[in-house]
Tab-separated table of C-alpha atoms and ligand atoms in Angstrom:
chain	number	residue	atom	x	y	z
O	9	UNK	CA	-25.759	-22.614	-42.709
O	10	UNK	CA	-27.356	-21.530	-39.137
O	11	UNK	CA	-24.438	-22.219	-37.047
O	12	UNK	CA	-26.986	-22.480	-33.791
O	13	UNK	CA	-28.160	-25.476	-35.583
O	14	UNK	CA	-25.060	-27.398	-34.907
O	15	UNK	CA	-23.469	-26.192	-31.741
O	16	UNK	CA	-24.100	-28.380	-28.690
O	17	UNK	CA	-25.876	-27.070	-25.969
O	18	UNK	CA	-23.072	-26.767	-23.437
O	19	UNK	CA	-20.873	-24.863	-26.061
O	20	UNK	CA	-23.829	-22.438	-26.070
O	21	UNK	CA	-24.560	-22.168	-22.906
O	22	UNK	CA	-21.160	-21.489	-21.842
O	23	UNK	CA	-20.671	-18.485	-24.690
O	24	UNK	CA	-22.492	-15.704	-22.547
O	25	UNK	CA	-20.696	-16.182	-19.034
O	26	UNK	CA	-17.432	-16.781	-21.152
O	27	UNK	CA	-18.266	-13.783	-22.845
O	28	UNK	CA	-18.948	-11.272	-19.886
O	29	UNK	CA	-15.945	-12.285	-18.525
O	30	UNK	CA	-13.920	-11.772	-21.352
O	31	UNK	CA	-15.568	-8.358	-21.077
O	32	UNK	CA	-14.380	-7.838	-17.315
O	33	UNK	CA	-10.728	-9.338	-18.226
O	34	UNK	CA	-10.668	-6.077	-20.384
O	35	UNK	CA	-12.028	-4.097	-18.042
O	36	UNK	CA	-9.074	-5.130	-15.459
O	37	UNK	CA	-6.636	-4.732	-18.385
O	38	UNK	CA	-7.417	-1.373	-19.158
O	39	UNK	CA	-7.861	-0.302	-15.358
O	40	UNK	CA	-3.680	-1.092	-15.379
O	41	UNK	CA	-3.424	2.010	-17.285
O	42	UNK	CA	1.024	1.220	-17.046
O	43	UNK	CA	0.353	-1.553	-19.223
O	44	UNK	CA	-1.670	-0.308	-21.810
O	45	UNK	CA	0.839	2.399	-22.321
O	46	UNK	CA	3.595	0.502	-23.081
O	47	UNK	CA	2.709	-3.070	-24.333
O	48	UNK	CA	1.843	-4.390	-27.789
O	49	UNK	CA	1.096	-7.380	-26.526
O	50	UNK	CA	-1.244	-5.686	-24.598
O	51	UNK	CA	-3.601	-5.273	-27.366
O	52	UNK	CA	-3.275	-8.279	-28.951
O	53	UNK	CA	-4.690	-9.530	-25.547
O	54	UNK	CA	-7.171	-7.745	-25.683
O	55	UNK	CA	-8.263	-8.380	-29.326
O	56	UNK	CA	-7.871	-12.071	-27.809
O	57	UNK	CA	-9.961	-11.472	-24.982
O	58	UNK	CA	-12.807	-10.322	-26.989
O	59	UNK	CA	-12.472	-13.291	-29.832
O	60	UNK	CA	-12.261	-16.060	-27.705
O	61	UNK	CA	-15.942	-16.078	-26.528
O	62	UNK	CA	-16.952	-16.590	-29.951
O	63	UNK	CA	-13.799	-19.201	-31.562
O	64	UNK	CA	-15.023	-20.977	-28.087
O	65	UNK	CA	-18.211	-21.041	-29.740
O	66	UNK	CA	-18.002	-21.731	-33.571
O	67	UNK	CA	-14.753	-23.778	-33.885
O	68	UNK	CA	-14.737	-26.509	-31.483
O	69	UNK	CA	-10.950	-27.287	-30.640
O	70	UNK	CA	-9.383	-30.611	-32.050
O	71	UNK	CA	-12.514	-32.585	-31.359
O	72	UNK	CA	-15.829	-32.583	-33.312
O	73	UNK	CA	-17.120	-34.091	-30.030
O	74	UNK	CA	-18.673	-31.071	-27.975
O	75	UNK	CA	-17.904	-31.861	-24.718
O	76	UNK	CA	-14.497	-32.670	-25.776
O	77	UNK	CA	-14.274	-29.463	-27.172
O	78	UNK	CA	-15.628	-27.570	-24.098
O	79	UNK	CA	-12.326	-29.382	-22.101
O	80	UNK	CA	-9.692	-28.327	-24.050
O	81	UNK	CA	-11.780	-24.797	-23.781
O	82	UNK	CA	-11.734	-24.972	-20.185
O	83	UNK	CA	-7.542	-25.426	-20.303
O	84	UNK	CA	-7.574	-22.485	-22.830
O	85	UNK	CA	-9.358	-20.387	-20.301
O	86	UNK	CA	-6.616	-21.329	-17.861
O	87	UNK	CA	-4.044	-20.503	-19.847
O	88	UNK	CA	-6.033	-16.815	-20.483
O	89	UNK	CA	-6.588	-16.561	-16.750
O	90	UNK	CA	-2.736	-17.132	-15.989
O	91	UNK	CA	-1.670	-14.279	-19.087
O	92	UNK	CA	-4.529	-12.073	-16.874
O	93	UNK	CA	-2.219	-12.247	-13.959
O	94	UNK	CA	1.367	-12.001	-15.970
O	95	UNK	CA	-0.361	-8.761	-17.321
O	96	UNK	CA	-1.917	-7.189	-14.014
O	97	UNK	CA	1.617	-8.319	-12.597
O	98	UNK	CA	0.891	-9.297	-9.424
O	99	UNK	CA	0.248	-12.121	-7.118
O	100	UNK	CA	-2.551	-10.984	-5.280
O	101	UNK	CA	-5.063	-12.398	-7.410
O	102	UNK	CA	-3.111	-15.975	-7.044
O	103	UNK	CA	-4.374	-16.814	-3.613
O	104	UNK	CA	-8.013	-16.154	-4.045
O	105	UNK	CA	-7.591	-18.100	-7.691
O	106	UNK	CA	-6.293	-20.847	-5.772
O	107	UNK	CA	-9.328	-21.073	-3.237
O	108	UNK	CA	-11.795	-20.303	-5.683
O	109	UNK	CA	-10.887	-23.567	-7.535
O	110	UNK	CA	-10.747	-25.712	-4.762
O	111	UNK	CA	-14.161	-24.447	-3.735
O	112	UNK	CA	-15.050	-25.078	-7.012
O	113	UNK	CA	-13.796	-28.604	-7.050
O	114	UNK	CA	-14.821	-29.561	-3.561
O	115	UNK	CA	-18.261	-28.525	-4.791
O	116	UNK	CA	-18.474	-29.558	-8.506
O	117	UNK	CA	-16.316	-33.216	-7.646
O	118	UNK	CA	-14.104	-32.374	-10.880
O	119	UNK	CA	-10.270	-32.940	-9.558
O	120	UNK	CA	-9.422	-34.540	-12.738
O	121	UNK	CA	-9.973	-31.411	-14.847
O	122	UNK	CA	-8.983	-28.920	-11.839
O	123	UNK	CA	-5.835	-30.610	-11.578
O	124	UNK	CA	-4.588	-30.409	-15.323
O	125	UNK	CA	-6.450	-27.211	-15.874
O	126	UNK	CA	-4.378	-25.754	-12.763
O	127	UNK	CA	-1.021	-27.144	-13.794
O	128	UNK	CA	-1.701	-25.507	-17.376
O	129	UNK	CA	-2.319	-22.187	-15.143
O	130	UNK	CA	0.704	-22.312	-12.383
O	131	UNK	CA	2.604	-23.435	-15.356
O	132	UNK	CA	2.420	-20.802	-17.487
O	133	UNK	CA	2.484	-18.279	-14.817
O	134	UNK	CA	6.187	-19.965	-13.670
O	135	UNK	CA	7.544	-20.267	-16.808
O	136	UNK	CA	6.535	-16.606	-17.734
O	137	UNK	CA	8.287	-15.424	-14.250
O	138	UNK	CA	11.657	-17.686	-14.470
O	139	UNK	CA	12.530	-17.043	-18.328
O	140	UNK	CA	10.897	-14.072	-19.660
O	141	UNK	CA	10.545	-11.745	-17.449
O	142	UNK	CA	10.636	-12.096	-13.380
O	143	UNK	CA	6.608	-10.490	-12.367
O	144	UNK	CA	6.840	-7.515	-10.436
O	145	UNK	CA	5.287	-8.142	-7.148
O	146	UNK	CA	3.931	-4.343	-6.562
O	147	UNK	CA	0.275	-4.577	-6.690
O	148	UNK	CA	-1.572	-3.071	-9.255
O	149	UNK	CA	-3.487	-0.132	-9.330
O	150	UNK	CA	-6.984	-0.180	-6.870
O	151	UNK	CA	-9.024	0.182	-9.541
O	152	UNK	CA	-7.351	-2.912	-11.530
O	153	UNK	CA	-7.868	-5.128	-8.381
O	154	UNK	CA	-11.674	-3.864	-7.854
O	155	UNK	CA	-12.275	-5.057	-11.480
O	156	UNK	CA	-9.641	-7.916	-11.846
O	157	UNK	CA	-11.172	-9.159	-8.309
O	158	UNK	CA	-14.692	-9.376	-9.953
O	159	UNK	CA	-12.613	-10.395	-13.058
O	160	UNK	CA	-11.508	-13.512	-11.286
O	161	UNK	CA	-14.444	-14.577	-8.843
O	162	UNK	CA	-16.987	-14.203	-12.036
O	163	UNK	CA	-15.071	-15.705	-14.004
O	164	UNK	CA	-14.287	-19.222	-11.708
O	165	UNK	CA	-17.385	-19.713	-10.779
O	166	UNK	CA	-18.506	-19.728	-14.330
O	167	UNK	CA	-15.628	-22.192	-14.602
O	168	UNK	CA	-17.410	-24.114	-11.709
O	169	UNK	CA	-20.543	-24.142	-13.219
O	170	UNK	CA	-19.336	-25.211	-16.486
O	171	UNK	CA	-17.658	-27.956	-15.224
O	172	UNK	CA	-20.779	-29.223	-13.289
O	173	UNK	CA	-22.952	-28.923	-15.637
O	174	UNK	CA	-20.721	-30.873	-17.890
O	175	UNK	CA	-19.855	-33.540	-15.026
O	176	UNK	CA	-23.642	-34.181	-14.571
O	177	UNK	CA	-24.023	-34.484	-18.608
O	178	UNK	CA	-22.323	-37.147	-18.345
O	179	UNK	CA	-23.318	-38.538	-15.419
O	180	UNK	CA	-26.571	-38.607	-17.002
O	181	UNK	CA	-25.822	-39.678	-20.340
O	182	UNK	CA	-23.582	-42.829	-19.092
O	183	UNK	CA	-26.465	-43.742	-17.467
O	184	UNK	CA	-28.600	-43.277	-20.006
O	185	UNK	CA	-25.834	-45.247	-22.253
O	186	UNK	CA	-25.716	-48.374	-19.537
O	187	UNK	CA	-29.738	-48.369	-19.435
O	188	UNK	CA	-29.826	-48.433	-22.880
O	189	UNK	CA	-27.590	-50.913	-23.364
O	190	UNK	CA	-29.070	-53.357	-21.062
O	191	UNK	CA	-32.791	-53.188	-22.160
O	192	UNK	CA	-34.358	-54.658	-24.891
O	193	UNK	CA	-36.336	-51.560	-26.577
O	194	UNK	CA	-39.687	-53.734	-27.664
O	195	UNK	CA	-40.313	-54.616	-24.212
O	196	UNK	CA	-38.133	-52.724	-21.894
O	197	UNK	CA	-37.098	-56.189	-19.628
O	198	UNK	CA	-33.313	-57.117	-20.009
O	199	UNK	CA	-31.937	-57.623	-23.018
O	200	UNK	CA	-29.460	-60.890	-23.576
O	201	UNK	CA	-26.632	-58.814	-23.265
O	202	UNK	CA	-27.869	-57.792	-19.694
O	203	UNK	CA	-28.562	-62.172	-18.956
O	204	UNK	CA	-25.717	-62.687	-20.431
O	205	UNK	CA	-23.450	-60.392	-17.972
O	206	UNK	CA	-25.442	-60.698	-14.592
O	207	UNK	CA	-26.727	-64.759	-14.922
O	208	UNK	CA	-23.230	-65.538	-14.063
O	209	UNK	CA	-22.705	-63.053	-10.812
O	210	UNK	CA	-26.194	-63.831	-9.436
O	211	UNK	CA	-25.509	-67.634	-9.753
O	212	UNK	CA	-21.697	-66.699	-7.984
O	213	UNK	CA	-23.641	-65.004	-5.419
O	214	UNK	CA	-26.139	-67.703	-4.531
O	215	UNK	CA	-23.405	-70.350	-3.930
O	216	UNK	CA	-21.641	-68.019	-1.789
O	217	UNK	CA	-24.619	-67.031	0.219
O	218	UNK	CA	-25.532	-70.976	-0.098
O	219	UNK	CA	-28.992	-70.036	-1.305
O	220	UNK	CA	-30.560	-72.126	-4.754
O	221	UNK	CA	-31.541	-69.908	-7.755
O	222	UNK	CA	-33.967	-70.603	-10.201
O	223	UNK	CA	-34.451	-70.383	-13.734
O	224	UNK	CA	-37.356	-70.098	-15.616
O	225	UNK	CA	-37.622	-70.782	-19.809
O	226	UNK	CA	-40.517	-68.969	-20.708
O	227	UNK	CA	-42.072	-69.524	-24.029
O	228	UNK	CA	-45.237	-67.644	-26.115
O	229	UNK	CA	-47.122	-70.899	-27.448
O	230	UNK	CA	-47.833	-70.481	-31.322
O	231	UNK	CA	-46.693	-67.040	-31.552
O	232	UNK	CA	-46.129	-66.922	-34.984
O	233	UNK	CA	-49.729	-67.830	-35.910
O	234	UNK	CA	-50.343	-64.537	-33.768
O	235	UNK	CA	-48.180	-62.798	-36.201
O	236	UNK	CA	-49.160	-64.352	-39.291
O	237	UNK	CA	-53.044	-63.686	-39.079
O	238	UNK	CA	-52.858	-60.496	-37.180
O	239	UNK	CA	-49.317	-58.930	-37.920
O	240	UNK	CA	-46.208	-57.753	-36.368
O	241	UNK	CA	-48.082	-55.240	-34.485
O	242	UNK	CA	-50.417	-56.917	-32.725
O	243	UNK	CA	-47.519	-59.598	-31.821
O	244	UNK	CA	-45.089	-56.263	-30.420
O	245	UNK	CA	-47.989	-55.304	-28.687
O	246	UNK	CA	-48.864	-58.877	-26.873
O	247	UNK	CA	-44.767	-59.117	-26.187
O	248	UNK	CA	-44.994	-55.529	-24.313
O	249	UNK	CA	-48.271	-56.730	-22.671
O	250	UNK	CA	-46.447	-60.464	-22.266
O	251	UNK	CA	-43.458	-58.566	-20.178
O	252	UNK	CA	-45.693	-56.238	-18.310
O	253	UNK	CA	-47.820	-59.410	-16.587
O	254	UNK	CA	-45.220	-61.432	-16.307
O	255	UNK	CA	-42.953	-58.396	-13.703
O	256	UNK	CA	-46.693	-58.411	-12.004
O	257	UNK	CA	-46.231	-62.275	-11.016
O	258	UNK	CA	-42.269	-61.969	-9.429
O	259	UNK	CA	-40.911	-59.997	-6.715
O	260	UNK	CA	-40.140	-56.378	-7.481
O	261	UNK	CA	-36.627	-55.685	-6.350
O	262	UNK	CA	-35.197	-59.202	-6.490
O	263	UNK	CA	-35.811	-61.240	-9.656
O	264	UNK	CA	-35.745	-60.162	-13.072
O	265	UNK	CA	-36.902	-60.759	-16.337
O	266	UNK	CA	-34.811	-60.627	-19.556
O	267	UNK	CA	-35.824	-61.173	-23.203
O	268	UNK	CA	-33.936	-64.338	-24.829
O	269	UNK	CA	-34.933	-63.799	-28.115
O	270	UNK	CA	-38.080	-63.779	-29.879
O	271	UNK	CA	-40.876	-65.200	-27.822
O	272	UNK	CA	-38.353	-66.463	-25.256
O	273	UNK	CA	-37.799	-65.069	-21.980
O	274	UNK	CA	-36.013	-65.705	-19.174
O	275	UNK	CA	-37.232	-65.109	-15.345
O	276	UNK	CA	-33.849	-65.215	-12.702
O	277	UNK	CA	-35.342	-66.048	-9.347
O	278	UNK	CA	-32.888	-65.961	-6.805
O	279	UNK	CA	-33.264	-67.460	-2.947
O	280	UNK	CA	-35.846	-69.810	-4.704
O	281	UNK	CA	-35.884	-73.373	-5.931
O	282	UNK	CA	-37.605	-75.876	-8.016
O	283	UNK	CA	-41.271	-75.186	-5.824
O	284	UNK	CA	-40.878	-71.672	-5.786
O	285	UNK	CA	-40.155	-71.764	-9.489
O	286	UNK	CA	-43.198	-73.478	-10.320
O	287	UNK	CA	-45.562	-71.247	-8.298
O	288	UNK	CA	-44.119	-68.064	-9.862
O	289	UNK	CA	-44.845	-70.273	-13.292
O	290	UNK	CA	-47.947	-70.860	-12.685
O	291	UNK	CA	-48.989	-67.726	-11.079
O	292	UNK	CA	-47.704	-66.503	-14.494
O	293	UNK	CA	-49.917	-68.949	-16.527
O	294	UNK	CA	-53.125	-67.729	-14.215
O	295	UNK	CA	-52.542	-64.014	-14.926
O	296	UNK	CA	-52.435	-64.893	-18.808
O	297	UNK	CA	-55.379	-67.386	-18.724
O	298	UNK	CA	-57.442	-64.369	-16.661
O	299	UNK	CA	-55.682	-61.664	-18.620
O	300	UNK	CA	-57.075	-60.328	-22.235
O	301	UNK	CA	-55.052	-58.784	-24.536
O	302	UNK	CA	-56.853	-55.497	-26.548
O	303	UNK	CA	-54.880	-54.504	-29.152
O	304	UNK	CA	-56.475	-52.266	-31.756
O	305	UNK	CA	-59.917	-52.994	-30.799
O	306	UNK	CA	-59.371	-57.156	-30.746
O	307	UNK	CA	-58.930	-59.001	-27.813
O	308	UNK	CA	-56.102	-62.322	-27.693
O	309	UNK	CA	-55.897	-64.667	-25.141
O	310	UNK	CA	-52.181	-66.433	-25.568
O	311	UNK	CA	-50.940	-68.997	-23.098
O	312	UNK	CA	-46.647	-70.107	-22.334
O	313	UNK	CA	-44.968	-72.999	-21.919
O	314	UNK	CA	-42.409	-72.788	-19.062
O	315	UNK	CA	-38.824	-75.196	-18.727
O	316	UNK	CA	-37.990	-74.545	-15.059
O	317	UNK	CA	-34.146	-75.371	-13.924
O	318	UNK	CA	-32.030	-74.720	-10.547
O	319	UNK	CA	-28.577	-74.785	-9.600
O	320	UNK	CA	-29.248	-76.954	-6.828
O	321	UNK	CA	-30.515	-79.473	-8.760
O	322	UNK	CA	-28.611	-81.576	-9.322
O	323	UNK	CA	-25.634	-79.410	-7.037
O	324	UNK	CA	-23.853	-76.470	-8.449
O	325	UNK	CA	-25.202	-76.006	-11.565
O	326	UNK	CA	-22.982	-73.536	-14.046
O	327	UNK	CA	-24.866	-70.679	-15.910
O	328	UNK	CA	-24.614	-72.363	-19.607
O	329	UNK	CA	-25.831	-75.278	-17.899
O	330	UNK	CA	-28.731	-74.176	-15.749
O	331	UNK	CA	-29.469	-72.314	-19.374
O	332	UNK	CA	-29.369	-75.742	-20.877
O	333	UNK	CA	-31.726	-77.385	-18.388
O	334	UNK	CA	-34.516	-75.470	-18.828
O	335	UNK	CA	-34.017	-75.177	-22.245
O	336	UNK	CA	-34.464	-78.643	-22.551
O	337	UNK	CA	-37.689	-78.632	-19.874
O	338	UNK	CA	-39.238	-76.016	-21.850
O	339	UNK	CA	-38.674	-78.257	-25.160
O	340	UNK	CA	-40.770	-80.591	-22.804
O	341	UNK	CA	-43.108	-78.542	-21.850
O	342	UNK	CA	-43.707	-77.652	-25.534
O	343	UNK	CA	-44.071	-81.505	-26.925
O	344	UNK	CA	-46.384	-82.107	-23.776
O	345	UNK	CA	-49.156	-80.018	-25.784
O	346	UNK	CA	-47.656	-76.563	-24.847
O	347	UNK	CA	-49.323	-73.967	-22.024
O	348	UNK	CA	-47.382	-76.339	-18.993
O	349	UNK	CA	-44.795	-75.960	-16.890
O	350	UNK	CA	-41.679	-78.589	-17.089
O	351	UNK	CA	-38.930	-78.456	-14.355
O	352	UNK	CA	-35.612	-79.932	-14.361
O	353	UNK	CA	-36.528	-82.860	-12.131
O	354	UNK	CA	-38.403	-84.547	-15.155
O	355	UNK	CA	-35.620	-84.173	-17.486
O	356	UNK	CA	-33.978	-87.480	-16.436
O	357	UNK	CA	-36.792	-89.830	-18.203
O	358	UNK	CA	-37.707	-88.027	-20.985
O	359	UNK	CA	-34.453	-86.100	-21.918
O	360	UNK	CA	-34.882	-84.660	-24.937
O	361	UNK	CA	-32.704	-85.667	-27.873
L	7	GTP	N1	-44.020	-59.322	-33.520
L	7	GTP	C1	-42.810	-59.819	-33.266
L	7	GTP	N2	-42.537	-61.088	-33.599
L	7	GTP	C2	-41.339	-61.617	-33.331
L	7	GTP	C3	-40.343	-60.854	-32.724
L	7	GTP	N3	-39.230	-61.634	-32.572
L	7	GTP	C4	-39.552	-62.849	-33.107
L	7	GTP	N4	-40.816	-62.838	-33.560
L	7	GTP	C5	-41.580	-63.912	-34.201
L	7	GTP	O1	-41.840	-64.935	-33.267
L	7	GTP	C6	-42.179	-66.116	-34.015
L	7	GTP	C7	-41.585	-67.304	-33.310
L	7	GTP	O2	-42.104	-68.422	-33.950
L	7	GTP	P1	-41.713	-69.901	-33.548
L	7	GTP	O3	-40.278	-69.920	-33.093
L	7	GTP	O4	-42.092	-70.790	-34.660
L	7	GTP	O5	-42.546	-70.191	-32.260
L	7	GTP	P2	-44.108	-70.349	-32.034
L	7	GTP	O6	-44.912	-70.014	-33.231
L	7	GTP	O7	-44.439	-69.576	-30.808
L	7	GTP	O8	-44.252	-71.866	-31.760
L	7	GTP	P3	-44.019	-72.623	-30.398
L	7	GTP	O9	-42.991	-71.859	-29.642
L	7	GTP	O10	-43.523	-73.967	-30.764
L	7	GTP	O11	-45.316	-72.648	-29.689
L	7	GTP	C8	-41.635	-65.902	-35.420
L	7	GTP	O12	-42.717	-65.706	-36.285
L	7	GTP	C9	-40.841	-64.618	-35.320
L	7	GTP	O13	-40.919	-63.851	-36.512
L	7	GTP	C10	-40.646	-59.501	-32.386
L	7	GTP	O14	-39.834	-58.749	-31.840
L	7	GTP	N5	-41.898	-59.032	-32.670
């Protein structure tokens, strides 16, 4: 097996700056030449040092999930940044540690991670000092500062960068997540899930800003002849096409469209009632009637029925039941001979059984 084929990207991407400094935190180890001459542990830090890049790598820790993983790495290079300074035995490195991560977390926005990953570091460092063996504060050789310094900066701000690229990940992926969850794929309008979450708020909204809102029941007339004679193909492409005329007729940045089910949409007009409803309708019904729809070298005209409702009429209208009302005016609409537009207002003679 090509193990490049399964590791994720930020596990990669991390290995080469993980690995140089692993490199330097040798360096600095052998430049504290009192150290090497004595310890055994010494060497096993080393031999540590130089394997970590790559277990980083190949053998995620505890979690299959990458970016999981690539935490708990992040507190493992903590813990190998605080056995650095146990070994070089001095504090001087401490301070600029310190400032480098809270430059790192002012910039990167990560306090969650700094914070544990720092209490894993000061930690270890305390525990080491108070039971096994209190750290010499002499500093260390010149040499082991020169290389420990670059030891520490290169290695933080590879820390930095790891953590922002993994903060943005997910950034970006939530988003991607949240998009994804509120669009219907066929057409990219709202999906139910999306009407079902924000009909509620927007209606909340209007009666608190004591403005009407307006829903509209729009319905594809005979759409399954469309996908009997011509197939499923044609009838995605006339929904895309459908969705893409009807966003032309309402105002960008304040209504929205969202895809009931099937051939049924719904269009969320806020600030507008019963009037405003039935202009967007019908400026809706002209686009379609002027509109031709080529798909795979055929043209279809289609035409909609639209049930019109709004919570002012009659007052304070709920969401299920503003749903309800033009529900039951596009049901109207549909047994007046289809390709009309039914509000509310009508329902009261010829409610539908
Ligand atoms: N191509 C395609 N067809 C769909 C999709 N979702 C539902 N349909 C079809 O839409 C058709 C809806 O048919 P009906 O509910 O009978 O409605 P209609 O034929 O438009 O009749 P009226 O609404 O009464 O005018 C069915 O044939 C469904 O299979 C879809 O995503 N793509």
């Amino acid at each position: 097996m090509n193990p490049n084929k399964t590791i994720h990207p930020i596990l990669k991407n991390n290995y080469i700056p993980r690995l140089l400094a692993s490199g330097l935190f040798v360096l600095s180890a052998f430049a504290e030449f009192e150290i090497a001459d004595k310890s055994a542990q010494f060497w096993l830090l080393i031999l540590f040092a130089l394997s970590w890049p790559h277990i980083a790598r190949f053998s995620p820790f505890f979690s299959k999930e990458s970016k999981q993983s690539e935490l708990v790495n992040m507190h493992i290079d903590a813990i190998f940044s605080a056995i650095f300074l146990i070994v070089l035995s001095t504090y001087h490195f401490a301070g600029l540690v310190l400032a480098i991560l809270v430059a790192n977390a002012l910039f990167i926005g990560f306090f969650k991670l700094l914070l544990s990953t720092l209490a894993t570091f000061f930690s270890l460092v305390l525990l080491w000092h108070l039971f096994i063996s209190p750290i010499d504060l002499q500093p260390a050789s010149i040499a082991a500062q020169l290389v420990g310094g670059a030891f520490v900066i290169f290695y933080y701000s590879t820390f930095a960068t790891m953590g922002y690229h993994l903060t943005r990940n997910m950034i970006k992926l939530n988003r991607k997540v949240e998009a994804l969850s509120q669009t219907d794929p066929l057409t990219g309008c709202f999906n139910r899930l999306y009407l079902d979450s924000n009909l509620n708020s927007e209606l909340n909204r209007s009666n608190r800003l004591n403005y009407p809102l307006c829903l509209i029941f729009a319905d594809i007339d005979h759409f399954k002849q469309i996908n009997d004679h011509h197939g499923h193909v044609v009838g995605d492409a006339i929904l895309r096409e459908f969705v893409h005329l009807v966003t032309l007729a309402v105002r960008n940045e304040f209504d929205w469209v969202a895809r009931y089910g099937g051939e049924e949409f719904v269009i969320v007009l806020p600030n507008s009632d019963l009037k405003n409803g039935t202009r967007v309708a019908e400026r809706i019904q002209k686009k379609l009637a002027q509109h031709k729809i080529s798909v795979e070298d055929s043209s279809f005209s289609i035409t909609c029925s639209f049930g019109i409702s709004c919570n002012n009429t009659p007052s304070n209208l709920g969401t299920s039941e503003l749903i309800k009302q033009a529900d039951k005016a596009l049901y109207l609409a549909k047994h007046a001979g289809r390709n009309c537009i039914k509000t509310a207002k009508q329902l009261s003679n010829n409610e539908p059984r």
